[in-house]
CSV table of C-alpha atoms and ligand atoms in Angstrom, one decimal:
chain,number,residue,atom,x,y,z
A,1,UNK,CA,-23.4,-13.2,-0.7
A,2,UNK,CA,-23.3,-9.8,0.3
A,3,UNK,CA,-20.9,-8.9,2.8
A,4,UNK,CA,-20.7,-6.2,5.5
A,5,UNK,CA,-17.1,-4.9,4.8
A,6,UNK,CA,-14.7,-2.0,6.8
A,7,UNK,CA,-11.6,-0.8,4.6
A,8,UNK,CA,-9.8,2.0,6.7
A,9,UNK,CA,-7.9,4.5,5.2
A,10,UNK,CA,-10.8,3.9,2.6
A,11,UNK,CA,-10.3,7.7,1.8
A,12,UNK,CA,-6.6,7.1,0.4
A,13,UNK,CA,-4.9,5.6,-2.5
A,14,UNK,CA,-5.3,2.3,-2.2
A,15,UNK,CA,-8.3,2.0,-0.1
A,16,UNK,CA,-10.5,4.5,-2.8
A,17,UNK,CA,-9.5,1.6,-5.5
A,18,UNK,CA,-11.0,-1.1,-2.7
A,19,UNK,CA,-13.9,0.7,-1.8
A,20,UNK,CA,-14.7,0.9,-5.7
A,21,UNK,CA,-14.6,-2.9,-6.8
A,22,UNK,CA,-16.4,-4.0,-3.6
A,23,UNK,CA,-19.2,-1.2,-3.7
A,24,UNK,CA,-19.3,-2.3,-7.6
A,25,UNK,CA,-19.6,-6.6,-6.6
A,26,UNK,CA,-22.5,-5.2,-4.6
A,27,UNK,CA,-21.4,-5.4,-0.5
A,28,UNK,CA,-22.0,-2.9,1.7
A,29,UNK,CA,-18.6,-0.9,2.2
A,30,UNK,CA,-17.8,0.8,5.1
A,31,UNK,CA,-15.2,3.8,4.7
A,32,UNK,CA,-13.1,5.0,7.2
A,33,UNK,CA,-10.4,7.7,7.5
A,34,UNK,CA,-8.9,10.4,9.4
A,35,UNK,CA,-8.1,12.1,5.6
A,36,UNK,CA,-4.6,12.8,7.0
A,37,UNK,CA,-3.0,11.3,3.7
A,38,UNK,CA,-6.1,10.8,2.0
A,39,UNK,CA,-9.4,12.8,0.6
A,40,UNK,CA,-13.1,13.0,0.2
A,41,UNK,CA,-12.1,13.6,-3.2
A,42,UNK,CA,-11.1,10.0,-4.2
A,43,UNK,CA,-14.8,8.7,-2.6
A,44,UNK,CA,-16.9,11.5,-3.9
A,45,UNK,CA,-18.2,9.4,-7.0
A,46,UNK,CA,-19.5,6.7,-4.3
A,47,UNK,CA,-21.2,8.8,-2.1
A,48,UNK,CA,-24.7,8.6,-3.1
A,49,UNK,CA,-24.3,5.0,-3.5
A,50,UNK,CA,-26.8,3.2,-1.3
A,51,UNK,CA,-24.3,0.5,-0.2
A,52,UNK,CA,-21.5,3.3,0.3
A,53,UNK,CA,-21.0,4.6,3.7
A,54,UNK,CA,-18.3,7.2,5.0
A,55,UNK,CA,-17.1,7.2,8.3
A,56,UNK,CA,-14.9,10.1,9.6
A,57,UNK,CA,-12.6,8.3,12.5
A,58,UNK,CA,-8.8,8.4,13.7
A,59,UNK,CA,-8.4,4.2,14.3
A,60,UNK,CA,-5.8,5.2,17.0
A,61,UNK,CA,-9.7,5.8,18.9
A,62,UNK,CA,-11.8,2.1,19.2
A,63,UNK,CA,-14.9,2.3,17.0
A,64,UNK,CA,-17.5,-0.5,17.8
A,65,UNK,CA,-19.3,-1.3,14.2
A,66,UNK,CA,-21.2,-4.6,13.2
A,67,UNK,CA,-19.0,-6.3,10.1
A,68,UNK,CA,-18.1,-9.4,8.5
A,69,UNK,CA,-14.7,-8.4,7.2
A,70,UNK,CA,-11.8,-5.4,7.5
A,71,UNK,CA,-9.4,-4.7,5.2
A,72,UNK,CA,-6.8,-2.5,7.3
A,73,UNK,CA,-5.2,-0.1,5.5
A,74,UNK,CA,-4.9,3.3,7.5
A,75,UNK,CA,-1.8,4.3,7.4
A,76,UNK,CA,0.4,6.9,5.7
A,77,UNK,CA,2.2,5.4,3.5
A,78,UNK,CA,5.4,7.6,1.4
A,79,UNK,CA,8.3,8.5,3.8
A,80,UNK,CA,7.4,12.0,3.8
A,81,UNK,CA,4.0,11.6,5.3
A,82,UNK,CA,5.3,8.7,7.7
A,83,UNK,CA,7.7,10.8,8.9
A,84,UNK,CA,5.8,14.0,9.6
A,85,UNK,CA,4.6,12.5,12.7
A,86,UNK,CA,6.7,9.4,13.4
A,87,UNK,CA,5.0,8.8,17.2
A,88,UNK,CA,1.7,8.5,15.5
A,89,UNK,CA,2.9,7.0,12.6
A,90,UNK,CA,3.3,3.8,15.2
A,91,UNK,CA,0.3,4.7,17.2
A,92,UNK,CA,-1.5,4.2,13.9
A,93,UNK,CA,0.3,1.0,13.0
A,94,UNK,CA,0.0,-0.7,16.3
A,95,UNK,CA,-2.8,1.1,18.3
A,96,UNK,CA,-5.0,1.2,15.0
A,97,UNK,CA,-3.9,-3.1,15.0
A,98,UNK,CA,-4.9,-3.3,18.3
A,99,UNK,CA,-8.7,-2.1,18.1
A,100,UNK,CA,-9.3,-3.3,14.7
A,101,UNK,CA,-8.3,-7.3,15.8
A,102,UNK,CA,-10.3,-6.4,19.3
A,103,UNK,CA,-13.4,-5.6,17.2
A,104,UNK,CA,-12.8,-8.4,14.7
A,105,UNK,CA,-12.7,-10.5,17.9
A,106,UNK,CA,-15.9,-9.0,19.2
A,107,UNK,CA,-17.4,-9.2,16.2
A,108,UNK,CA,-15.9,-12.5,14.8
A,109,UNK,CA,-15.3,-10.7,11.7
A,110,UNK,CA,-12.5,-11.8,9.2
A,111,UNK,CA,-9.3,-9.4,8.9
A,112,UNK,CA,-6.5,-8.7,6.5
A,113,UNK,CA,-3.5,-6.5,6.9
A,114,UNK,CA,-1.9,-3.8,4.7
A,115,UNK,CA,1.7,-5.2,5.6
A,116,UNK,CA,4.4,-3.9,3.4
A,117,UNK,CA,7.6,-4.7,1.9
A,118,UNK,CA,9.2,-2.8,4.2
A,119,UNK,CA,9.2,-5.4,6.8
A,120,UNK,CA,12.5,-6.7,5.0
A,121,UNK,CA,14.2,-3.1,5.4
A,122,UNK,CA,17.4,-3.2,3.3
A,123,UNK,CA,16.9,-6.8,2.2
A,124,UNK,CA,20.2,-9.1,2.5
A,125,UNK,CA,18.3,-11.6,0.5
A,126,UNK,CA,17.1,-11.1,-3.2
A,127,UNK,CA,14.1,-11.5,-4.4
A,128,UNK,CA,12.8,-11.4,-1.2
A,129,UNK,CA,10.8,-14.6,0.1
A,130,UNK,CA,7.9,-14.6,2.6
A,131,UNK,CA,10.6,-16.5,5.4
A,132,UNK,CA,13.3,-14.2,5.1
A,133,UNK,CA,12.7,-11.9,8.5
A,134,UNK,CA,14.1,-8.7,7.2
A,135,UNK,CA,17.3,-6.1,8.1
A,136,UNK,CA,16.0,-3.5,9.8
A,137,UNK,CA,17.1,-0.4,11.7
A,138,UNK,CA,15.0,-0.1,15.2
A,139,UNK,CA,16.0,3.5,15.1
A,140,UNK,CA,16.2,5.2,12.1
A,141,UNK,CA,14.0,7.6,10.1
A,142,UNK,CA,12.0,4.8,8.6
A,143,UNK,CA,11.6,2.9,11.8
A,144,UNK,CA,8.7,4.4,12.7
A,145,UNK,CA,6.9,2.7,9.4
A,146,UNK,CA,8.7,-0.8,9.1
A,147,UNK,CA,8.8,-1.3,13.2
A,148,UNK,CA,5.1,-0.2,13.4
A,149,UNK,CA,4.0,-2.6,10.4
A,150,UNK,CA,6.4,-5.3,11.8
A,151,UNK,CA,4.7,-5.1,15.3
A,152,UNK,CA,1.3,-5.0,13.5
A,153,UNK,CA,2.2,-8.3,11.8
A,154,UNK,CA,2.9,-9.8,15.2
A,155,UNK,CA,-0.2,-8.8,16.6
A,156,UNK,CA,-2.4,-10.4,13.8
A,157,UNK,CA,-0.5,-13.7,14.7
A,158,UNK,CA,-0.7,-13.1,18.3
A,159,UNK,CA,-4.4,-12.3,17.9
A,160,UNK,CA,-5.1,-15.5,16.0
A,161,UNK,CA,-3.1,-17.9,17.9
A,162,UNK,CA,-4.5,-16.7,21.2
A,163,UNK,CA,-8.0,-15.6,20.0
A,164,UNK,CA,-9.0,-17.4,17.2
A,165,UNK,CA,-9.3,-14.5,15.1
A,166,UNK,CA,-9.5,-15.3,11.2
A,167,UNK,CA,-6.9,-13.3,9.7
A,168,UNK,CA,-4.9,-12.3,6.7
A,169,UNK,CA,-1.5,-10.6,6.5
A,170,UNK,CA,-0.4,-9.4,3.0
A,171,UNK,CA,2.7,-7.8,2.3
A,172,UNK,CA,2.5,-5.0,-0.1
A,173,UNK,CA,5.6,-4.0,-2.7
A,174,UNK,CA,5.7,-0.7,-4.4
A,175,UNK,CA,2.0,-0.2,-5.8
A,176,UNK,CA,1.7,2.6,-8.5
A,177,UNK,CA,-1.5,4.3,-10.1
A,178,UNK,CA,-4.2,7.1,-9.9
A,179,UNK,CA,-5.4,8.8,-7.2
A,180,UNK,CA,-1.4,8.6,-6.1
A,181,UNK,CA,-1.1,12.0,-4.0
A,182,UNK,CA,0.4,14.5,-6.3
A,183,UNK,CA,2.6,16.0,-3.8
A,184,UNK,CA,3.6,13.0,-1.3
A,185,UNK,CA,6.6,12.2,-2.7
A,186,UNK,CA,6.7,9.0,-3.8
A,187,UNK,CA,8.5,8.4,-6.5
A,188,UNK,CA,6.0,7.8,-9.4
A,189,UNK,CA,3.6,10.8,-8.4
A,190,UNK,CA,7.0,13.0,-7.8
A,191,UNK,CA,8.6,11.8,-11.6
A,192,UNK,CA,5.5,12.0,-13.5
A,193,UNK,CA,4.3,16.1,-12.2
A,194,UNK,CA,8.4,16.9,-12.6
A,195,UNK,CA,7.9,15.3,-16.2
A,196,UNK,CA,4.7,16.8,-16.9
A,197,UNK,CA,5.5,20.6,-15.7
A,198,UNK,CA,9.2,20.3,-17.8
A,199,UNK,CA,10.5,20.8,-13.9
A,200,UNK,CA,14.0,18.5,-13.2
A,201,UNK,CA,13.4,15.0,-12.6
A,202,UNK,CA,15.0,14.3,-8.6
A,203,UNK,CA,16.6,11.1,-9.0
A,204,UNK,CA,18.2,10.6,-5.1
A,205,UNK,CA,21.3,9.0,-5.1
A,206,UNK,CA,22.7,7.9,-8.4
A,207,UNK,CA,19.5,5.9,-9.2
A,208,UNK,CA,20.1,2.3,-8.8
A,209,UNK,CA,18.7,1.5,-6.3
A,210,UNK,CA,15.6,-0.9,-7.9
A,211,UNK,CA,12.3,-0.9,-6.8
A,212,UNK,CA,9.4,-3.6,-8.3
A,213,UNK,CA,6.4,-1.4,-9.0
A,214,UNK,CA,2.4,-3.4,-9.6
A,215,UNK,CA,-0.2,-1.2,-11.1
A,216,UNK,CA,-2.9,-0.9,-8.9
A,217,UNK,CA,-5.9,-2.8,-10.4
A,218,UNK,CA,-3.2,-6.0,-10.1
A,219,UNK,CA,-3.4,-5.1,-6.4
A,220,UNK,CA,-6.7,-4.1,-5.4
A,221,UNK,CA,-7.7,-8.1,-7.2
A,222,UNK,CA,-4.7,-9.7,-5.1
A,223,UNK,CA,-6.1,-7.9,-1.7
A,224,UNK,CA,-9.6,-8.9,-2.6
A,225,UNK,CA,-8.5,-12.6,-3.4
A,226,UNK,CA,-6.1,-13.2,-0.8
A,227,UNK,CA,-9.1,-12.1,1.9
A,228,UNK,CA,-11.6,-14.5,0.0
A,229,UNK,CA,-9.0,-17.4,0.0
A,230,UNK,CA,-9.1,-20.7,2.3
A,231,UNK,CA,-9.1,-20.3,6.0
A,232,UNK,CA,-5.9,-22.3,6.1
A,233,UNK,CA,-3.8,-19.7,4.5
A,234,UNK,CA,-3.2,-16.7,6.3
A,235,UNK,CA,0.1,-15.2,4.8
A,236,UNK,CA,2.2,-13.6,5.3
A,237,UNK,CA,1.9,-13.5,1.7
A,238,UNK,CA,4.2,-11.2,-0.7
A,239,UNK,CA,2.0,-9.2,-3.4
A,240,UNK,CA,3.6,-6.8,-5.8
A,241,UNK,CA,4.8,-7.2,-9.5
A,242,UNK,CA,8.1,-9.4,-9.4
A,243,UNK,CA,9.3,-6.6,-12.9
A,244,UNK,CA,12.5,-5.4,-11.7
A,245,UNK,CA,13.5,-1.8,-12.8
A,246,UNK,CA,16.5,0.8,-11.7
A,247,UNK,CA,15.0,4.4,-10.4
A,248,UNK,CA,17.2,5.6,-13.0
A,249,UNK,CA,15.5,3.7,-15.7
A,250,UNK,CA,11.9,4.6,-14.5
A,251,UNK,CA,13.0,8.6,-15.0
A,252,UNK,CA,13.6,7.4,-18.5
A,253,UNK,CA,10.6,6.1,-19.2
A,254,UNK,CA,8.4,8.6,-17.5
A,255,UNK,CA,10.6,11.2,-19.4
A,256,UNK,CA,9.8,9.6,-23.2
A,257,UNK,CA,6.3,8.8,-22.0
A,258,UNK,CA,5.6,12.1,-21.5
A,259,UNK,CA,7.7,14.0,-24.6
A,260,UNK,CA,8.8,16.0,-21.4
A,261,UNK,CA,11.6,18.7,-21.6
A,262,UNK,CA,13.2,17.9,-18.1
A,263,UNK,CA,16.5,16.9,-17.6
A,264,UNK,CA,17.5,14.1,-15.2
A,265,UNK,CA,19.2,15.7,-11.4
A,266,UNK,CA,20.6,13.9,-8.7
A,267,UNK,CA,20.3,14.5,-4.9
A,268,UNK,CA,21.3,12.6,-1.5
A,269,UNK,CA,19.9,9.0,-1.0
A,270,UNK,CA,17.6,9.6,2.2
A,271,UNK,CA,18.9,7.2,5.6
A,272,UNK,CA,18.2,3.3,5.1
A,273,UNK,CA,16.7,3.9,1.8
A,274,UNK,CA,16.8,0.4,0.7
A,275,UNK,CA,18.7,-0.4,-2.2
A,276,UNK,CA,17.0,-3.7,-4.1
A,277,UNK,CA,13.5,-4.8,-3.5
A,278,UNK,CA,11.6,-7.4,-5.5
A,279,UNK,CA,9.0,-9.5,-4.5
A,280,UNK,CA,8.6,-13.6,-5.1
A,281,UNK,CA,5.6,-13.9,-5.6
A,282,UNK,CA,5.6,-17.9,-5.9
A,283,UNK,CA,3.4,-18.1,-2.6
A,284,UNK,CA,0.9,-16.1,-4.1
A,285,UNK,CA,1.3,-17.8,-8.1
A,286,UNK,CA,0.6,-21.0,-6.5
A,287,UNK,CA,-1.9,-20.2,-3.6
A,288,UNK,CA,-4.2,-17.3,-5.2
A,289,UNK,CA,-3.5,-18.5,-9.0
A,290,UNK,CA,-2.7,-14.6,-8.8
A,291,UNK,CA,-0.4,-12.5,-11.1
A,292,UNK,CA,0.2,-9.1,-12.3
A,293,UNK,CA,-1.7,-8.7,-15.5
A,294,UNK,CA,-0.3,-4.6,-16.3
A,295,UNK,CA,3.0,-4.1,-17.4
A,296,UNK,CA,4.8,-1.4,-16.1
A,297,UNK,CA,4.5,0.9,-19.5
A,298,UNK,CA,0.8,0.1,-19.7
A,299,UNK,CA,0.3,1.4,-15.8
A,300,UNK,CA,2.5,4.6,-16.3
A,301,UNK,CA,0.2,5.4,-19.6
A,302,UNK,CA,-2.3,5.3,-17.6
A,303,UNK,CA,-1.4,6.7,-14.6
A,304,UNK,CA,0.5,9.4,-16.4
A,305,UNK,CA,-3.3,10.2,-17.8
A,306,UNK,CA,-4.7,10.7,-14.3
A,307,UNK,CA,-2.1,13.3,-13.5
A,308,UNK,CA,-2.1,15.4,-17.3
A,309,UNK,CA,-6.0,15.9,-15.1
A,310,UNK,CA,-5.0,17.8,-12.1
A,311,UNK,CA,-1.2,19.8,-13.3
B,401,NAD,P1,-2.4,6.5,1.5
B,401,NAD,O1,-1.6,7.4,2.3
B,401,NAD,O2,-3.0,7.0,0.2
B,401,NAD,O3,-3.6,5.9,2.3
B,401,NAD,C1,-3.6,5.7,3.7
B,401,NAD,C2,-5.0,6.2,4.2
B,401,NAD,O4,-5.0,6.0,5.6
B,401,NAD,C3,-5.3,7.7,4.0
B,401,NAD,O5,-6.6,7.9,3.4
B,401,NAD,C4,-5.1,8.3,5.4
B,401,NAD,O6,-5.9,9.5,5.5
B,401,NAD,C5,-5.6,7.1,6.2
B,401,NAD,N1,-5.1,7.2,7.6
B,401,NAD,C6,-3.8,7.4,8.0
B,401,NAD,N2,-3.7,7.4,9.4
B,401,NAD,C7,-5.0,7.2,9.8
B,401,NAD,C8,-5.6,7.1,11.1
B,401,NAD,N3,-4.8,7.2,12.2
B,401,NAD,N4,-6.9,6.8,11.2
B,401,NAD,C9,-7.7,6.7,10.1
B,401,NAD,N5,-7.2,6.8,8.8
B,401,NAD,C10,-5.9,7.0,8.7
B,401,NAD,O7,-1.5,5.2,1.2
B,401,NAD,P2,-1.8,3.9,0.3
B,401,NAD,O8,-0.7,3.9,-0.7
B,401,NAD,O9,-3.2,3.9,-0.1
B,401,NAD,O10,-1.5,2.7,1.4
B,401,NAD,C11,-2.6,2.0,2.0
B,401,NAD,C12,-2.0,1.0,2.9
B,401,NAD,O11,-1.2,0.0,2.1
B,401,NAD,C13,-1.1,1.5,4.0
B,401,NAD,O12,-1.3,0.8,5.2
B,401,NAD,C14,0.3,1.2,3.5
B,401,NAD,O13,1.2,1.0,4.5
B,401,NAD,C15,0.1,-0.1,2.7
B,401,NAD,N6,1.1,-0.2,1.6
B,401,NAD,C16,1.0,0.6,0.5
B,401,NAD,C17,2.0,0.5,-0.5
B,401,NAD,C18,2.0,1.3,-1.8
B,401,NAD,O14,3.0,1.2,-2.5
B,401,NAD,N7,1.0,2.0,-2.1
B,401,NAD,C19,3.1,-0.4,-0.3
B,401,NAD,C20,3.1,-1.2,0.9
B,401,NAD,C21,2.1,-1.1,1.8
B,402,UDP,N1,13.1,8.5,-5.2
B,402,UDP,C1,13.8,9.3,-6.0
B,402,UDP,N2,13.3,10.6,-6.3
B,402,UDP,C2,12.1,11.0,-5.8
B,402,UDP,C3,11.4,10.2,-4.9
B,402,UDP,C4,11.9,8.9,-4.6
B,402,UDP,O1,14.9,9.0,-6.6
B,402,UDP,O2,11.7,12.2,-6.1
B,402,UDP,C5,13.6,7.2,-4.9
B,402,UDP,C6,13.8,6.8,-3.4
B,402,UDP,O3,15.0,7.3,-2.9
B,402,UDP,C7,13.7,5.3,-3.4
B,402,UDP,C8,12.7,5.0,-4.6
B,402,UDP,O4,12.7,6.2,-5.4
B,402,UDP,O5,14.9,4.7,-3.7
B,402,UDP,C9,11.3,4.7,-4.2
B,402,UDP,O6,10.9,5.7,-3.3
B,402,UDP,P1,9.4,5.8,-2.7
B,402,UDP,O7,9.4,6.9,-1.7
B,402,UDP,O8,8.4,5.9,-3.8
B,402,UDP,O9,9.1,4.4,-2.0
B,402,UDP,P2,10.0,3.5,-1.0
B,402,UDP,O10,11.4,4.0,-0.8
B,402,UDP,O11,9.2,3.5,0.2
B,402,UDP,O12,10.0,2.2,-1.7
């Protein structure tokens, strides 16, 4: 059946990857963005799609539009960017949560959130499971993300239990691929340009701190199933690949993936950076029959393609 469908922050990284495989199953995709983060430049190719639409809109604003579903995503999403503007970095989070579940109210429509790992912080518990509540700082530099995303997650319940409202909470771990911002400092897109321009490698901190990274496509199909999935199961549900790896050891890869001629530096850990994070995905395994299908090498080949395109 085809579907009316909203994805904000459409325009970014994520979202552009969404837009694609539901434009391609035939619904009728609604994009929005404020192209703070993202560009016109990851939607061009669907623009003269009859079932493509692009809508230019800040969420902190209510828009009143007649869907079925929204897939909420706006939201900058690597430190740097988050951190620019930290007040509407939570303005975003919570304001944008606010008038997307109002018009999902109006509108009956169902909704899924763009949670994050984050909400765990620096996790005391490894791997983390979906009913460990996190260890966070209210007031630090990241704050403004993990608090804004944690409130967000509290209003999709709140929304539900007191309004009805059909909804989906997903909590995204490090996701990896093209159309990664070449310059917003996470650490893939930062490695792989470093790697590819012979320019030193800026492992922060003395690199082992671990991070579990899922190739996009894995993600895009989890979002997509997770939304299509029984009404009974709302999440909060963890999604990301559960394929451990040290920062230290990713430099090393991206280094012999590309033949590159940098050499390896080291520079301050930024505040509350958290130092372990790996999903369990046994929720999803057994709920969504979902798994990561890429392995990390794979994804970096290919993602490592995508940037050998723009440097
Ligand atoms: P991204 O920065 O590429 O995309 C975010 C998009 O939201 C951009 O196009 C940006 O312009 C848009 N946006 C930001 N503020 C907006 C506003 N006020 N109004 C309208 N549009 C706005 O990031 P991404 O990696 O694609 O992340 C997408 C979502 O997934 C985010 O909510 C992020 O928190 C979540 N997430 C991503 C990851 C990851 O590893 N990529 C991990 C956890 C959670
Ligand atoms: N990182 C790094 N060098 C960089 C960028 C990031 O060593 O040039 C580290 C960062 O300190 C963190 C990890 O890589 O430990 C992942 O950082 P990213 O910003 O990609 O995501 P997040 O910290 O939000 O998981």
């Amino acid at each position: 059946m085809q579907k009316r469908i909203l994805i904000t922050g459409g325009a970014g990284f994520l979202g552009s990857h969404l837009c694609d495989r539901l434009v391609a199953e035939g619904h009728e995709v609604l994009c929005l963005d404020n192209f703070f983060t993202g560009g016109k430049v990851n939607i061009t190719h669907l623009l003269g799609r009859p079932n493509f639409e692009l809508i230019r809109h800040d969420l902190v604003q209510p828009i009143f539009l007649e869907v079925d579903e929204i897939y909420n995503l706006a939201c900058p999403a690597s430190p740097i960017h988050y951190q620019y503007n930290p007040v509407k970095t939570v303005k975003t989070n919570v304001m944008g949560a606010i008038n997307m579940l109002g018009l999902a109210k109006r509108v009956k429509a169902k909704i899924l959130q763009a949670s994050t790992s984050e909400i765990y912080g620096n996790p005391a518990v490894h791997p983390q499971k979906e009913d460990y509540w996190g260890n966070v700082n209210t007031i630090g530099l990241r704050s403004c993300y993990d608090e804004g995303k944690r409130c967000a997650e509290t209003l999709f319940f709140d929304y539900h239990r007191q309004n009805k409202v059909n909804i989906r909470v997903a909590r995204i771990f490090n996701t990896y691929g093209p159309r990664m911002h070449p310059r917003d400092g996470r650490v893939i897109s930062n490695f792989i340009v470093q790697a590819l321009t012979n320019q030193d490698i800026t492992v922060y901190g003395d690199g082992s701190q671990t991070r579990s990274f899922c190739y996009v496509d894995d993600m895009t199909r989890a979002l997509i199933l997770m939304m299509n999935g029984p009404d009974d199961f709302i999440g909060p549900i963890n999604l990301g690949n559960p394929d451990e790896c040290s920062i230290l050891q990713l430099a090393e890869m991206i280094i012999r993936l590309t033949r590159s001629r940098s050499k390896i530096i080291f520079k301050p850990l930024p505040q509350d950076d958290p130092i372990r994070r790996c999903p369990d995905i046994t929720l999803a395994k057994e709920k969504l029959n979902w798994e990561p299908e890429v392995e990390l090498e794979e994804g970096m080949k290919r993602t490592i393609e995508y940037f050998r395109g723009l440097v």
